Coordinates of C-alpha atoms in Angstrom, one line a residue:
M1 CA -21.9 -11.1 -6.9
M2 CA -18.6 -11.7 -9.7
T3 CA -18.6 -14.7 -12.3
V4 CA -15.5 -16.4 -12.3
L5 CA -14.7 -18.8 -15.4
I6 CA -12.0 -21.8 -15.0
T7 CA -11.8 -25.5 -17.1
G8 CA -9.4 -27.3 -16.0
A9 CA -11.4 -26.7 -12.7
S10 CA -11.6 -30.5 -11.8
S11 CA -8.1 -30.9 -10.4
G12 CA -4.8 -29.1 -9.3
I13 CA -4.9 -25.7 -9.4
G14 CA -8.3 -24.8 -11.2
A15 CA -9.9 -27.0 -8.5
G16 CA -7.8 -24.5 -5.9
L17 CA -8.7 -21.3 -7.7
A18 CA -12.7 -22.5 -7.6
K19 CA -13.0 -23.7 -3.8
S20 CA -11.4 -20.5 -3.0
W21 CA -13.3 -18.2 -5.0
A22 CA -16.3 -20.4 -3.9
D23 CA -15.6 -20.2 0.0
E24 CA -15.8 -16.4 -0.7
G25 CA -19.2 -16.5 -2.3
C26 CA -18.4 -15.8 -6.1
H27 CA -20.6 -18.0 -9.0
V28 CA -18.1 -20.3 -10.0
I29 CA -18.4 -21.9 -13.7
A30 CA -15.7 -24.9 -13.3
C31 CA -15.5 -26.4 -16.5
G32 CA -13.8 -29.3 -17.4
R33 CA -14.0 -33.5 -18.9
D34 CA -14.4 -35.7 -16.0
P35 CA -17.9 -35.6 -14.8
A36 CA -16.9 -37.3 -11.4
R37 CA -14.6 -34.2 -10.0
L38 CA -17.5 -31.9 -11.6
A39 CA -19.8 -33.3 -9.8
A40 CA -17.7 -33.7 -6.3
L41 CA -17.5 -29.6 -7.3
H42 CA -20.9 -28.7 -7.6
Q43 CA -21.1 -30.3 -4.3
Y44 CA -18.7 -28.8 -2.8
S45 CA -20.3 -25.4 -2.8
A46 CA -23.8 -24.6 -4.6
N47 CA -22.2 -21.2 -5.7
V48 CA -20.2 -23.5 -8.5
T49 CA -21.5 -24.7 -11.4
V50 CA -20.6 -27.3 -13.9
R51 CA -20.1 -26.8 -17.7
L52 CA -18.6 -30.3 -18.6
F53 CA -16.7 -30.2 -22.2
D54 CA -13.6 -30.9 -24.0
M55 CA -11.7 -28.2 -25.1
T56 CA -9.7 -29.1 -28.3
D57 CA -13.4 -29.3 -29.4
R58 CA -14.3 -25.8 -31.2
E59 CA -17.7 -26.2 -31.6
A60 CA -18.4 -27.9 -27.8
C61 CA -16.7 -25.0 -26.8
R62 CA -19.2 -22.7 -28.5
Q63 CA -21.6 -24.8 -27.1
A64 CA -21.2 -24.9 -23.3
L65 CA -19.9 -22.0 -22.6
A66 CA -22.3 -19.3 -24.3
D67 CA -24.0 -16.9 -22.1
C68 CA -21.9 -16.8 -19.0
H69 CA -21.0 -13.4 -18.7
A70 CA -18.2 -13.8 -16.4
D71 CA -16.0 -11.9 -14.8
L72 CA -12.7 -13.4 -14.1
V73 CA -12.2 -16.2 -16.6
V74 CA -9.6 -18.5 -16.3
L75 CA -7.9 -20.6 -18.8
C76 CA -5.8 -23.4 -16.9
A77 CA -6.3 -27.3 -18.4
G78 CA -3.5 -28.5 -19.6
T79 CA -1.4 -31.2 -19.7
C80 CA 2.2 -32.7 -20.3
E81 CA 3.8 -36.1 -22.4
Y82 CA 7.6 -35.9 -23.0
L83 CA 9.5 -36.6 -25.8
D84 CA 11.9 -39.4 -24.8
R85 CA 15.8 -39.7 -26.4
G86 CA 14.5 -37.1 -29.2
E87 CA 11.9 -39.3 -31.1
V88 CA 10.0 -37.0 -32.1
D89 CA 5.8 -38.3 -31.5
A90 CA 4.4 -36.2 -33.9
A91 CA 0.6 -37.7 -32.9
L92 CA 1.9 -37.0 -29.0
V93 CA 3.4 -33.1 -29.7
E94 CA -0.5 -32.7 -31.9
R95 CA -1.9 -33.7 -28.4
V96 CA 0.2 -31.2 -26.1
M97 CA -0.5 -28.4 -28.5
N98 CA -4.0 -29.1 -29.0
T99 CA -4.7 -29.2 -25.4
N100 CA -2.2 -26.8 -24.0
F101 CA -2.6 -23.7 -26.6
I102 CA -6.0 -24.2 -28.8
G103 CA -7.7 -25.6 -26.5
P104 CA -7.5 -22.1 -24.6
I105 CA -8.1 -20.3 -28.1
N106 CA -11.0 -21.9 -29.1
C107 CA -12.3 -21.2 -25.4
L108 CA -11.3 -17.7 -25.9
A109 CA -12.7 -17.7 -29.3
A110 CA -16.1 -18.7 -27.9
L111 CA -16.2 -16.1 -24.8
Q112 CA -14.7 -12.7 -26.9
P113 CA -18.5 -12.1 -27.3
Q114 CA -19.7 -12.0 -24.0
L115 CA -16.1 -9.7 -22.9
V116 CA -16.8 -6.3 -21.7
S117 CA -14.7 -3.5 -20.4
G118 CA -12.9 -4.6 -16.7
N119 CA -13.7 -8.4 -17.6
R120 CA -9.7 -10.1 -16.8
V121 CA -8.8 -13.4 -19.1
V122 CA -6.2 -15.1 -17.6
L123 CA -4.1 -17.5 -19.8
V124 CA -1.7 -20.7 -17.3
S125 CA 1.6 -20.9 -19.0
S126 CA 4.8 -22.0 -16.9
M127 CA 7.7 -21.2 -16.1
A128 CA 9.3 -24.6 -18.9
H129 CA 9.5 -22.5 -21.5
W130 CA 12.0 -20.3 -20.6
L131 CA 14.5 -22.7 -21.2
P132 CA 14.7 -25.6 -23.5
F133 CA 14.3 -28.2 -21.3
P134 CA 15.4 -31.7 -23.3
R135 CA 12.5 -34.2 -23.1
A136 CA 10.1 -31.2 -22.8
E137 CA 10.0 -30.0 -26.3
A138 CA 6.4 -30.6 -26.8
Y139 CA 5.7 -28.8 -23.7
G140 CA 7.7 -26.0 -23.5
A141 CA 6.0 -24.7 -27.5
S142 CA 2.5 -25.2 -26.7
K143 CA 2.9 -22.6 -23.7
A144 CA 5.5 -20.7 -25.3
A145 CA 2.4 -20.3 -28.0
L146 CA 0.4 -19.6 -25.9
T147 CA 2.2 -17.1 -23.7
W148 CA 3.0 -15.3 -27.2
F149 CA 0.0 -14.8 -28.0
A150 CA -1.6 -13.7 -24.5
D151 CA 0.9 -11.1 -25.0
S152 CA 0.0 -10.2 -28.0
L153 CA -3.8 -10.3 -27.5
R154 CA -3.4 -7.9 -24.4
L155 CA -2.0 -5.5 -26.6
D156 CA -5.1 -5.3 -28.4
W157 CA -7.7 -6.1 -25.6
E158 CA -6.5 -3.3 -24.4
P159 CA -8.2 -0.1 -26.3
K160 CA -11.3 -2.5 -25.2
G161 CA -10.2 -2.3 -20.9
I162 CA -10.3 -6.6 -20.9
A163 CA -7.2 -7.3 -19.4
V164 CA -5.0 -10.4 -19.9
T165 CA -3.0 -12.4 -17.3
V166 CA -0.6 -14.3 -18.0
V167 CA 0.3 -17.9 -15.6
S168 CA 4.1 -18.9 -15.3
P169 CA 3.8 -22.3 -12.2
G170 CA 7.4 -23.4 -11.5
F171 CA 6.5 -27.1 -10.3
V172 CA 3.1 -27.4 -8.4
D173 CA 2.0 -30.5 -6.7
T174 CA -0.6 -32.1 -9.3
P175 CA -2.2 -35.1 -10.0
L176 CA -0.5 -34.0 -13.7
T177 CA 3.4 -33.5 -11.7
Q178 CA 3.0 -36.0 -10.0
K179 CA 3.7 -38.8 -12.8
N180 CA 7.0 -36.7 -12.9
D181 CA 9.6 -39.0 -12.6
F182 CA 12.7 -36.8 -11.7
K183 CA 13.2 -34.4 -9.1
M184 CA 11.3 -31.2 -9.2
P185 CA 13.1 -27.9 -7.9
G186 CA 11.1 -25.4 -5.9
Q187 CA 8.1 -27.7 -5.7
V188 CA 5.0 -25.7 -4.6
S189 CA 1.4 -27.2 -3.2
V190 CA -2.2 -26.1 -4.9
D191 CA -3.0 -24.5 -1.9
S192 CA 0.4 -21.8 -2.5
A193 CA 0.0 -21.5 -6.1
V194 CA -3.7 -20.4 -5.6
K195 CA -2.7 -17.9 -2.9
A196 CA 0.0 -16.8 -5.3
I197 CA -2.5 -16.8 -8.4
R198 CA -4.8 -14.7 -6.7
R199 CA -2.4 -12.2 -4.9
G200 CA -0.5 -11.7 -8.3
L201 CA -4.8 -11.0 -9.1
A202 CA -5.5 -8.9 -6.8
K203 CA -2.9 -6.3 -7.3
G204 CA -3.6 -6.2 -11.8
K205 CA -0.1 -8.4 -12.3
N206 CA -0.3 -8.8 -16.3
H207 CA 2.5 -11.5 -15.3
I208 CA 2.5 -14.2 -12.4
A209 CA 5.1 -16.1 -11.9
F210 CA 5.8 -18.2 -7.9
P211 CA 7.7 -19.9 -6.4
T212 CA 10.3 -16.6 -6.5
G213 CA 13.0 -18.0 -5.2
F214 CA 13.2 -20.4 -8.5
S215 CA 11.8 -18.0 -11.5
L216 CA 14.8 -15.3 -9.8
I217 CA 17.0 -18.6 -11.0
L218 CA 15.2 -19.8 -14.1
R219 CA 15.4 -15.8 -15.2
L220 CA 19.6 -15.8 -14.3
L221 CA 19.2 -19.2 -16.4
S222 CA 17.4 -17.4 -19.4
G223 CA 19.8 -14.2 -19.6
L224 CA 22.8 -16.9 -20.5
P225 CA 24.7 -16.5 -23.5
A226 CA 23.1 -20.0 -25.4
F227 CA 26.3 -21.4 -25.6
L228 CA 26.5 -21.7 -21.6
Q229 CA 22.9 -22.9 -21.0
R230 CA 23.4 -25.8 -23.1
A231 CA 26.6 -26.5 -21.8
L232 CA 24.1 -26.5 -18.7
L233 CA 21.4 -28.2 -20.1
R234 CA 23.0 -30.9 -21.8
R235 CA 23.9 -32.5 -17.9
M236 CA 19.9 -33.2 -18.0
V237 CA 19.6 -35.5 -20.8
R238 CA 19.0 -39.2 -20.3
P239 CA 21.6 -41.6 -22.9

């Protein structure tokens, strides 16, 4: 029986993935900070065990993730806060970076002694860092840092037989995106996101991006000369 460890399992994509693998009989170690939601996930299936901790706390990670020995690790927890009118809020940036970048690194550091050849680590990033969107300074930077780290780590872990996959979703209908106050083109359901991730993992992909159409559009825009990118993105700047 495969063991899957998932952070951010209390809601959104993480919860969807946890239920999907549990339904197939996998042992799912669901990690998060919300005791009520984790308890509900445990009640959903006897295949789910839970570990409650804050991944931005390095020592808490070390203690909570001891002896997991997961075959597949999915680091899915994340947050998003925007800067308004270009006003740099250091505390906001720190919160986003701690959750989206430092937290996964704390988890990797705690789990790496247990990883063996044949294991796979999945880090959930975002398409947001492909272009310098207004207001997304903190979020985009955190996901860019996570992706860069993962792509470099893949090279160092290849000789060990440990695979690293980066997932770059577009807009997914989760409690996090439901807070957004703007139109979200190409938005998909959690169920669609789960299916896309699982299809990509089944194929052993190093990078999974979805939805396909929106991904292609952003990729094309990211390849434009910088002055054209700026001209397009300026239209998104709020007064």
